[in-house]
PDB file of C-alpha atoms in Angstrom:
ATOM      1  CA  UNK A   1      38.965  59.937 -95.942  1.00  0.00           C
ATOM      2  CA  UNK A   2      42.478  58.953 -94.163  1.00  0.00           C
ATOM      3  CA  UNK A   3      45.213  59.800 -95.803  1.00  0.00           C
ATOM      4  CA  UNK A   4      48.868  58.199 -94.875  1.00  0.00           C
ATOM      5  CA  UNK A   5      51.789  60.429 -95.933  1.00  0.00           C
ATOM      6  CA  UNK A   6      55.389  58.968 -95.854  1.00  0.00           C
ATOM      7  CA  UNK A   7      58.418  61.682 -95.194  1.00  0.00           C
ATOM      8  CA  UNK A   8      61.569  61.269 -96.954  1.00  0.00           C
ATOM      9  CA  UNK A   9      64.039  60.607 -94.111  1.00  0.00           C
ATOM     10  CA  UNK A  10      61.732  60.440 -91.019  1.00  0.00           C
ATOM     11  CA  UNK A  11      60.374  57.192 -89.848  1.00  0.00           C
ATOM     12  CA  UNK A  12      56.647  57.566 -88.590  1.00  0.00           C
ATOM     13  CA  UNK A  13      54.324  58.451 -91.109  1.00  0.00           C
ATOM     14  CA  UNK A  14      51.672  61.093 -91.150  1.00  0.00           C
ATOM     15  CA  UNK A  15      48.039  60.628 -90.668  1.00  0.00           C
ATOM     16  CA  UNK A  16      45.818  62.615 -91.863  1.00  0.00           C
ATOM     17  CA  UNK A  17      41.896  62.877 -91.815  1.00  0.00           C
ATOM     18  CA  UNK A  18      40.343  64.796 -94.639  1.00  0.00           C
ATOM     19  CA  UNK A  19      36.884  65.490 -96.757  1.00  0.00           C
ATOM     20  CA  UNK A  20      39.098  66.209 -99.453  1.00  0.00           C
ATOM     21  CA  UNK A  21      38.142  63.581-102.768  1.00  0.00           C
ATOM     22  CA  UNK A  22      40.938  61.143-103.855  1.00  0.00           C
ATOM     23  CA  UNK A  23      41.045  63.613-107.024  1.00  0.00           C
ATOM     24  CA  UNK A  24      41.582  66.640-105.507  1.00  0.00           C
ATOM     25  CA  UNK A  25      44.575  65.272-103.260  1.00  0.00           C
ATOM     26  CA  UNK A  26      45.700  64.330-106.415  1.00  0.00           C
ATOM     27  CA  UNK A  27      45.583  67.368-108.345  1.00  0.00           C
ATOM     28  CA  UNK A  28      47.169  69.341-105.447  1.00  0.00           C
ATOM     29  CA  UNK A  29      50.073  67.188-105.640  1.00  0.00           C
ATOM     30  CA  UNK A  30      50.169  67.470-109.406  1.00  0.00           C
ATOM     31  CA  UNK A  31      50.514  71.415-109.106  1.00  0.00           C
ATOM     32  CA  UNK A  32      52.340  71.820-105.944  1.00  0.00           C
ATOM     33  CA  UNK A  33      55.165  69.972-108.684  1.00  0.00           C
ATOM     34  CA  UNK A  34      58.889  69.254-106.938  1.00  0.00           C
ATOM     35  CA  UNK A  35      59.268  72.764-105.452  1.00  0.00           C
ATOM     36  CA  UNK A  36      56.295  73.689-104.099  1.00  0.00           C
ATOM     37  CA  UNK A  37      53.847  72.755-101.066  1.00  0.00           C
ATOM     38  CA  UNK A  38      51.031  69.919-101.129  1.00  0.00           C
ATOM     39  CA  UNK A  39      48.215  71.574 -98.878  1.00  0.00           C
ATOM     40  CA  UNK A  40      45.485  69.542 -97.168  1.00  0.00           C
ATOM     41  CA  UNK A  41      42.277  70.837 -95.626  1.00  0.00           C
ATOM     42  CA  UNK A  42      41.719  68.142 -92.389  1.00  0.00           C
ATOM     43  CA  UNK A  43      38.928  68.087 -90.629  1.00  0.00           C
ATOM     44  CA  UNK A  44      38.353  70.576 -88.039  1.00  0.00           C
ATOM     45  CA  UNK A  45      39.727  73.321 -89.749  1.00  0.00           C
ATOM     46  CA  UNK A  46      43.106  72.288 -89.807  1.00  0.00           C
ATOM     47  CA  UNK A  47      45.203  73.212 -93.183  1.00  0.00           C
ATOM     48  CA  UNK A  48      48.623  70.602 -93.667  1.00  0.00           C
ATOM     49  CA  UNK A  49      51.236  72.304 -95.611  1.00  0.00           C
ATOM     50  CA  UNK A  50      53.895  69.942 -97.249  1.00  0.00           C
ATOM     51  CA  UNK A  51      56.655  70.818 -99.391  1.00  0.00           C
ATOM     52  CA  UNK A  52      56.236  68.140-102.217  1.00  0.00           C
ATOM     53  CA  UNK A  53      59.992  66.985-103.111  1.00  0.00           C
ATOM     54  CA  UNK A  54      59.631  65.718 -99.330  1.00  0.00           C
ATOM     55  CA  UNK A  55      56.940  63.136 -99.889  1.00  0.00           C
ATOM     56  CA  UNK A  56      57.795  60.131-100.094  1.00  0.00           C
ATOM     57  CA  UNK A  57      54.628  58.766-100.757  1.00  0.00           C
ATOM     58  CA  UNK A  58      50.799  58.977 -99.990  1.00  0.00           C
ATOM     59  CA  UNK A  59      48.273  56.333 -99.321  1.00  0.00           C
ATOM     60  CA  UNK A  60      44.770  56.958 -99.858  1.00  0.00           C
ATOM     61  CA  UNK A  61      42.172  55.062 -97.823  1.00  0.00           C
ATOM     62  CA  UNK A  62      38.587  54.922 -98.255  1.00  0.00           C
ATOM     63  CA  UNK A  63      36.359  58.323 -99.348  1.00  0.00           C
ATOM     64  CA  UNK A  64      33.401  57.063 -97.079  1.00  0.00           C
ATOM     65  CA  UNK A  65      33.921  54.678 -94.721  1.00  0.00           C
ATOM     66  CA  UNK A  66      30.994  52.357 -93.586  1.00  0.00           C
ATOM     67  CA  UNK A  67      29.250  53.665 -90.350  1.00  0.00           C
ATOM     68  CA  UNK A  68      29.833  50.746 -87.626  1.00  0.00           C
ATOM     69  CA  UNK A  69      27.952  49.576 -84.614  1.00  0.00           C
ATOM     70  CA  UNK A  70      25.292  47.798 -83.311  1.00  0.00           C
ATOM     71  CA  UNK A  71      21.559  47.514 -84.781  1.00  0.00           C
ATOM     72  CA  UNK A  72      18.186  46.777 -83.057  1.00  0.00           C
ATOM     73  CA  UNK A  73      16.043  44.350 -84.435  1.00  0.00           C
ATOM     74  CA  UNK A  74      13.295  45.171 -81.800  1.00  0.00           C
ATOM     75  CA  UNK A  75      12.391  41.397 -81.422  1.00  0.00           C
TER      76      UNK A  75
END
């Protein structure tokens, strides 16, 4: 899933690619509260730690995307 994270006073956004469920990112945010850090396992092993009061806000794409490219019909 992508996730797009907005930073209070900076102008690009993250981008972030995750297997994480729409649910957990949610219930990390939920605990990490004001003061503490929203963490994010990306792929390949990466861990994103945020402190949460600087969010500004997160969009949540799709969980599985839709495989794309070209089929054969073998006529």
């Amino acid at each position: 899933m992508e996730i797009k994270i907005g930073v209070r006073n900076i102008g690009r956004e993250l981008n972030i690619e995750t297997d994480q469920t729409a649910e957990q990112i949610e219930k990390n945010l939920r605990e990490a509260g004001d003061d503490g850090l929203l963490v994010i396992e990306a792929t390949q092993g990466r861990r994103i730690l945020l402190p949460a009061g600087s969010i500004g806000y997160i969009e949540l794409g799709q969980e599985h995307a839709r495989p794309v490219g070209f089929g054969f019909s073998g006529e």
